[in-house]
């Protein structure tokens, strides 16, 4: 039995967020660590800094919980780009989740060309709760980069 034929397996909610995006716009899914990156995104909003509307945020308890299969599933469901933003090294509430996320991100970036996905469509970085400006900058830069790639609705 393959994963495709398994009964009672619901798609991950992040994949459903991608499917609900309007056609014609760049679809970016950002997995944010609850303790640092999500707080940084919240502070970005409080400071009224610009964040692209194309970014759909998925709040996770730890970036170390974001499996490469979830990222690939998100691409499979139609995301044009996927971001994973983690706590800085040494700041993880679960001690080493961000380091696991970094290792997984490096491995995934090496595998992506073999799977037919441009590694430029994936972005990993560290954003703390105090880095609202950095959150705004990395999201705007990544959305602009994905818009420029071939194969996206806006880049065609």
Short mmCIF file of C-alpha atoms in Angstrom, two decimals:
data_model
loop_
_atom_site.label_atom_id
_atom_site.label_comp_id
_atom_site.label_asym_id
_atom_site.label_seq_id
_atom_site.Cartn_x
_atom_site.Cartn_y
_atom_site.Cartn_z
CA UNK A 1 0.00 0.00 0.00
CA UNK A 2 1.43 3.36 -0.97
CA UNK A 3 0.80 6.69 0.74
CA UNK A 4 -1.55 7.65 -2.09
CA UNK A 5 -3.83 4.70 -1.48
CA UNK A 6 -3.91 4.86 2.32
CA UNK A 7 -7.44 5.50 3.52
CA UNK A 8 -8.23 8.02 6.25
CA UNK A 9 -5.07 10.08 5.67
CA UNK A 10 -6.03 13.72 5.64
CA UNK A 11 -3.71 16.27 4.02
CA UNK A 12 -1.79 18.52 6.39
CA UNK A 13 -3.52 21.86 7.11
CA UNK A 14 -0.58 23.73 5.57
CA UNK A 15 -1.24 22.01 2.27
CA UNK A 16 -4.88 23.06 2.44
CA UNK A 17 -3.82 26.69 2.95
CA UNK A 18 -1.96 26.54 -0.35
CA UNK A 19 -4.92 25.09 -2.17
CA UNK A 20 -7.12 27.93 -0.92
CA UNK A 21 -4.86 30.64 -2.41
CA UNK A 22 -6.23 32.76 -5.22
CA UNK A 23 -4.98 31.88 -8.72
CA UNK A 24 -2.51 34.26 -10.31
CA UNK A 25 -0.60 35.22 -7.17
CA UNK A 26 2.61 33.84 -5.70
CA UNK A 27 1.88 31.39 -2.91
CA UNK A 28 4.42 31.34 -0.09
CA UNK A 29 4.06 29.20 3.02
CA UNK A 30 6.19 30.20 6.03
CA UNK A 31 6.65 27.78 8.91
CA UNK A 32 7.46 29.89 11.97
CA UNK A 33 8.72 28.72 15.33
CA UNK A 34 6.25 29.72 18.04
CA UNK A 35 8.83 31.17 20.42
CA UNK A 36 10.99 33.34 18.18
CA UNK A 37 10.00 33.74 14.54
CA UNK A 38 6.26 33.92 15.18
CA UNK A 39 6.87 36.51 17.89
CA UNK A 40 9.09 38.38 15.43
CA UNK A 41 6.25 38.31 12.88
CA UNK A 42 3.87 39.58 15.56
CA UNK A 43 6.25 42.41 16.39
CA UNK A 44 6.49 43.20 12.68
CA UNK A 45 2.75 43.74 12.68
CA UNK A 46 2.87 45.85 15.83
CA UNK A 47 5.56 48.04 14.24
CA UNK A 48 3.49 48.23 11.03
CA UNK A 49 6.38 47.02 8.91
CA UNK A 50 5.52 45.66 5.46
CA UNK A 51 4.96 41.93 5.02
CA UNK A 52 3.80 40.57 1.66
CA UNK A 53 0.20 39.41 1.58
CA UNK A 54 1.28 36.30 -0.31
CA UNK A 55 2.87 34.81 2.83
CA UNK A 56 0.71 32.26 4.64
CA UNK A 57 2.03 31.65 8.13
CA UNK A 58 1.97 28.23 9.76
CA UNK A 59 2.81 28.47 13.46
CA UNK A 60 4.72 25.45 14.73
CA UNK A 61 5.92 24.84 18.27
CA UNK A 62 9.47 24.26 17.05
CA UNK A 63 11.12 24.51 13.64
CA UNK A 64 12.60 21.09 14.37
CA UNK A 65 9.09 19.67 13.92
CA UNK A 66 8.96 20.70 10.27
CA UNK A 67 9.82 17.52 8.40
CA UNK A 68 11.18 17.64 4.85
CA UNK A 69 8.18 15.59 3.74
CA UNK A 70 5.87 18.36 4.96
CA UNK A 71 7.83 20.90 2.92
CA UNK A 72 7.68 18.70 -0.17
CA UNK A 73 3.95 18.14 0.39
CA UNK A 74 3.48 21.90 0.54
CA UNK A 75 5.25 22.25 -2.82
CA UNK A 76 3.20 19.39 -4.23
CA UNK A 77 -0.02 21.16 -3.21
CA UNK A 78 0.95 24.26 -5.17
CA UNK A 79 3.19 26.48 -3.06
CA UNK A 80 5.59 28.59 -5.12
CA UNK A 81 7.94 28.98 -2.17
CA UNK A 82 8.39 27.66 1.35
CA UNK A 83 10.17 29.37 4.24
CA UNK A 84 11.25 27.89 7.56
CA UNK A 85 12.20 30.51 10.13
CA UNK A 86 13.73 29.27 13.36
CA UNK A 87 15.21 30.50 16.63
CA UNK A 88 18.87 31.51 16.55
CA UNK A 89 21.35 28.81 17.59
CA UNK A 90 21.41 28.64 21.38
CA UNK A 91 17.92 30.15 21.74
CA UNK A 92 15.79 27.09 21.01
CA UNK A 93 13.26 26.35 23.76
CA UNK A 94 13.69 22.66 22.97
CA UNK A 95 17.51 22.90 23.05
CA UNK A 96 18.33 21.63 19.57
CA UNK A 97 15.20 21.77 17.44
CA UNK A 98 16.53 24.69 15.40
CA UNK A 99 19.77 22.81 14.74
CA UNK A 100 17.79 19.79 13.54
CA UNK A 101 15.80 22.11 11.30
CA UNK A 102 19.02 23.54 9.87
CA UNK A 103 20.41 20.06 9.11
CA UNK A 104 17.12 19.04 7.49
CA UNK A 105 17.07 22.25 5.44
CA UNK A 106 20.57 21.59 4.13
CA UNK A 107 19.67 18.03 3.22
CA UNK A 108 16.45 19.13 1.57
CA UNK A 109 18.21 21.80 -0.50
CA UNK A 110 20.57 19.13 -1.86
CA UNK A 111 17.67 16.78 -2.68
CA UNK A 112 15.39 19.35 -4.31
CA UNK A 113 17.02 19.38 -7.78
CA UNK A 114 16.70 15.59 -7.94
CA UNK A 115 12.99 15.98 -7.15
CA UNK A 116 12.51 18.63 -9.83
CA UNK A 117 12.14 21.57 -7.45
CA UNK A 118 14.36 24.64 -7.75
CA UNK A 119 16.22 25.07 -4.41
CA UNK A 120 15.72 28.83 -4.76
CA UNK A 121 12.08 28.19 -3.86
CA UNK A 122 13.08 27.17 -0.33
CA UNK A 123 14.47 29.49 2.34
CA UNK A 124 15.74 28.79 5.85
CA UNK A 125 16.86 31.45 8.30
CA UNK A 126 16.92 32.42 11.94
CA UNK A 127 14.64 35.20 13.17
CA UNK A 128 14.30 36.08 16.84
CA UNK A 129 11.35 37.68 18.61
CA UNK A 130 13.22 41.01 18.63
CA UNK A 131 13.96 41.04 14.89
CA UNK A 132 10.83 42.54 13.39
CA UNK A 133 12.85 44.38 10.75
CA UNK A 134 14.63 41.17 9.74
CA UNK A 135 11.32 39.31 9.44
CA UNK A 136 9.96 42.03 7.19
CA UNK A 137 13.16 42.05 5.11
CA UNK A 138 13.47 38.27 4.61
CA UNK A 139 9.80 37.82 3.72
CA UNK A 140 9.84 40.70 1.22
CA UNK A 141 13.14 39.54 -0.32
CA UNK A 142 11.98 35.92 -0.62
CA UNK A 143 8.64 36.82 -2.17
CA UNK A 144 10.42 39.08 -4.69
CA UNK A 145 12.90 36.30 -5.51
CA UNK A 146 10.14 33.73 -6.03
CA UNK A 147 8.18 36.14 -8.23
CA UNK A 148 11.23 36.34 -10.50
CA UNK A 149 11.58 32.60 -10.91
CA UNK A 150 10.27 30.87 -14.00
CA UNK A 151 7.28 28.66 -13.43
CA UNK A 152 5.41 30.90 -11.03
CA UNK A 153 2.18 32.49 -12.16
CA UNK A 154 3.70 35.97 -12.03
CA UNK A 155 7.04 34.90 -13.52
CA UNK A 156 5.59 33.34 -16.69
#
